[in-house]
Coordinates of N, CA and C in Angstrom, one line a residue:
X16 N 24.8 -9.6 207.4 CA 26.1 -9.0 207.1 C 27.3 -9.8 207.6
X17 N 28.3 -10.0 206.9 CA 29.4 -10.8 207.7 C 29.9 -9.5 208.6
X18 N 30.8 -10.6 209.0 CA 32.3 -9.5 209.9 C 32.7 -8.3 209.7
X19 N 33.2 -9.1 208.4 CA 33.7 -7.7 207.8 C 32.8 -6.4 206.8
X20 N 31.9 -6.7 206.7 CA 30.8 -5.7 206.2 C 30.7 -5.5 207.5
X21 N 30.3 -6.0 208.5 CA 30.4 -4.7 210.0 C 31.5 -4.0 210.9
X22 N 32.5 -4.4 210.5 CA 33.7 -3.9 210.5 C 34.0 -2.5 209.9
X23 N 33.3 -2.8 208.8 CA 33.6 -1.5 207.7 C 32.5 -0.4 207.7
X24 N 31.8 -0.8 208.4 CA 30.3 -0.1 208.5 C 30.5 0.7 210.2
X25 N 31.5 -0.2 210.8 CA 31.6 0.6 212.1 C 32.6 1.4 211.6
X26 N 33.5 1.3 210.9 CA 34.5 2.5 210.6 C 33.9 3.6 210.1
X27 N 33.1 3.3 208.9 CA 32.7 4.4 208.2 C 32.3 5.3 209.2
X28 N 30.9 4.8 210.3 CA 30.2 5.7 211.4 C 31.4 6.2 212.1
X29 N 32.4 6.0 212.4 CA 32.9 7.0 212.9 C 33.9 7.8 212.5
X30 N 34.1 7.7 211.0 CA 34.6 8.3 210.1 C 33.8 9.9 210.0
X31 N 32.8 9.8 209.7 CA 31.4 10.1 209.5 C 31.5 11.1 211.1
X32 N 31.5 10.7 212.0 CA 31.7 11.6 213.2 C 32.4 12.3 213.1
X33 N 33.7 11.9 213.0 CA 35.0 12.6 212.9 C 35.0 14.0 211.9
X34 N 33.9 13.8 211.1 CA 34.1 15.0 210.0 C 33.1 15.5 210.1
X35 N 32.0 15.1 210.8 CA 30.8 16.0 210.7 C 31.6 16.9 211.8
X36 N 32.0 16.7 213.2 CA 33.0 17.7 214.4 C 33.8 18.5 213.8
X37 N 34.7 18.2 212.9 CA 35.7 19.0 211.7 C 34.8 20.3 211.4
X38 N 33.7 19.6 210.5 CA 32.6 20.7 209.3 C 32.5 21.8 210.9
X39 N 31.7 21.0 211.8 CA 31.4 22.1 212.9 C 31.9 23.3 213.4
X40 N 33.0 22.8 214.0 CA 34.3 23.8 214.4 C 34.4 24.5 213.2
X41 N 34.2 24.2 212.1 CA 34.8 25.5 211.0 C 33.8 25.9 210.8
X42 N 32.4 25.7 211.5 CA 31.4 26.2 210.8 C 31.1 26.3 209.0
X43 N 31.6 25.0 208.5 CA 31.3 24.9 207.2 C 30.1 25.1 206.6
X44 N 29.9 25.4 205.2 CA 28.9 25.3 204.8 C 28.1 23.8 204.7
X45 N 28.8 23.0 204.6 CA 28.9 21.4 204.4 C 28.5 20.6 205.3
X46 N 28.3 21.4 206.7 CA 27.7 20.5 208.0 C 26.5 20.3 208.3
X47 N 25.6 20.4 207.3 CA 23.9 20.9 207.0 C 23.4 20.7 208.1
X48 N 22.7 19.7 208.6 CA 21.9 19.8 210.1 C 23.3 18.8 211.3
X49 N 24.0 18.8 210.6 CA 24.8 17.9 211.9 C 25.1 19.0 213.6
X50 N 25.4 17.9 213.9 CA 25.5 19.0 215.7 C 26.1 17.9 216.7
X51 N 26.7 18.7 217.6 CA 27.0 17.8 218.6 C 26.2 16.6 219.3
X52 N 25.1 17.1 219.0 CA 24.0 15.6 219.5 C 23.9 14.6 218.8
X53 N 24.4 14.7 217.4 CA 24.0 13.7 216.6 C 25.6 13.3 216.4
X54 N 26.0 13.8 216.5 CA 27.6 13.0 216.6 C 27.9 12.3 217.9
X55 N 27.4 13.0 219.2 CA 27.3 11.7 220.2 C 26.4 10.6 220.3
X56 N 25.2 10.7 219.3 CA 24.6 9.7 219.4 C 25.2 8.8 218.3
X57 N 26.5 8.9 217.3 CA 26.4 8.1 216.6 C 27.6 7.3 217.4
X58 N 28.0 7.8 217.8 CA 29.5 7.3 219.3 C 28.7 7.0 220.3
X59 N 27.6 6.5 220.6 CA 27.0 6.2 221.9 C 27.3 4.7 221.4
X60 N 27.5 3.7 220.2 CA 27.0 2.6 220.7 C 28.7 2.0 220.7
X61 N 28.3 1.0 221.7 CA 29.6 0.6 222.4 C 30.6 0.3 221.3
X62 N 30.0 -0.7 220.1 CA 30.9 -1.1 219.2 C 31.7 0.2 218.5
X63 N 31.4 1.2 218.2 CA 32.2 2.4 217.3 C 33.3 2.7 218.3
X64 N 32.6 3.3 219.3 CA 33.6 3.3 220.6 C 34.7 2.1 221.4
X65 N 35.1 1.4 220.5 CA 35.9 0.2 221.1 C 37.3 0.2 221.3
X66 N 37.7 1.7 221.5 CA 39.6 1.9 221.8 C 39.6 2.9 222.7
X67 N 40.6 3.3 223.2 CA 41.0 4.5 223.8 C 40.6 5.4 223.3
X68 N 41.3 5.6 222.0 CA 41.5 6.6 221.1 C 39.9 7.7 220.9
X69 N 39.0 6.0 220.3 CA 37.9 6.4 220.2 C 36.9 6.9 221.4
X70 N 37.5 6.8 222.4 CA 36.3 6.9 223.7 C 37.4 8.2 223.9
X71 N 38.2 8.5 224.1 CA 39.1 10.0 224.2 C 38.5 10.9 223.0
X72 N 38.0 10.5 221.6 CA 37.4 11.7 220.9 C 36.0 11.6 221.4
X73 N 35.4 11.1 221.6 CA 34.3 10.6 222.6 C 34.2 12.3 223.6
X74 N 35.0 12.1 224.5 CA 35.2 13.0 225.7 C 35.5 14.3 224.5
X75 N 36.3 14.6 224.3 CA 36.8 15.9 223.3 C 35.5 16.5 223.3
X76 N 34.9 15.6 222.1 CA 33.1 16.2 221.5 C 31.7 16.6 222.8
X77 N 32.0 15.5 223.9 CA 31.6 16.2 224.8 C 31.7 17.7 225.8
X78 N 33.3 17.4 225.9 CA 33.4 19.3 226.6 C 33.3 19.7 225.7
X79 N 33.5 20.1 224.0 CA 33.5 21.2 222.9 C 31.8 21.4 223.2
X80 N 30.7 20.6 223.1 CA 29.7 20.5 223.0 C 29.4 21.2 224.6
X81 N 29.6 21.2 225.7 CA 29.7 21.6 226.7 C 29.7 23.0 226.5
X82 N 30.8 23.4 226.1 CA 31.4 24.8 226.4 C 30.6 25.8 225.3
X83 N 30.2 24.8 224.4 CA 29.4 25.8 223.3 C 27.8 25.7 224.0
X84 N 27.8 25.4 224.6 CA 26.0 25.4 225.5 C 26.6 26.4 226.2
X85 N 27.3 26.6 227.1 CA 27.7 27.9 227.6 C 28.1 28.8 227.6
X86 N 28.5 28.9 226.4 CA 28.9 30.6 225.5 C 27.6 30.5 224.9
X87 N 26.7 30.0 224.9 CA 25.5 29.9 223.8 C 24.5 31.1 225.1
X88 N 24.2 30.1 226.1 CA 23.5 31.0 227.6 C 24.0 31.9 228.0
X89 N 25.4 32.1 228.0 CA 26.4 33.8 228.7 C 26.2 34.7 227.5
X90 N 25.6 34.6 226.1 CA 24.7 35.4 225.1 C 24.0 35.7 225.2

């Protein structure tokens, strides 16, 4: 792959994050097996994560994912 075919391939994956978290929160019909785990595992690898911006939605998806494990157990 060059550069730029991985450039565009790390965008997409966290394009791809960004909206499977969206589908979640609304509980879409559209978020078929996605979940908090698989959207941090697709943000685990260093390169997607390479800004602030991106390591701050990083954290977000963590406490959302947090707080829904514990209204999930206080059920």
């Amino acid at each position: 792959m060059t550069s730029q075919d991985e450039l565009l391939e790390l965008i997409t994956r966290f394009a791809t994050a960004v909206a499977a978290f969206a589908m979640i929160l609304q509980n879409s019909e559209y978020k078929s097996s996605a979940n908090f785990d698989t959207i941090l595992k697709i943000l685990s690898d260093k390169q997607v994560s390479n800004n602030i911006y991106k390591k701050e939605f990083i954290g977000l998806v963590s406490k959302v994912s947090c707080l829904k494990n514990l209204k999930n157990k206080s059920q």
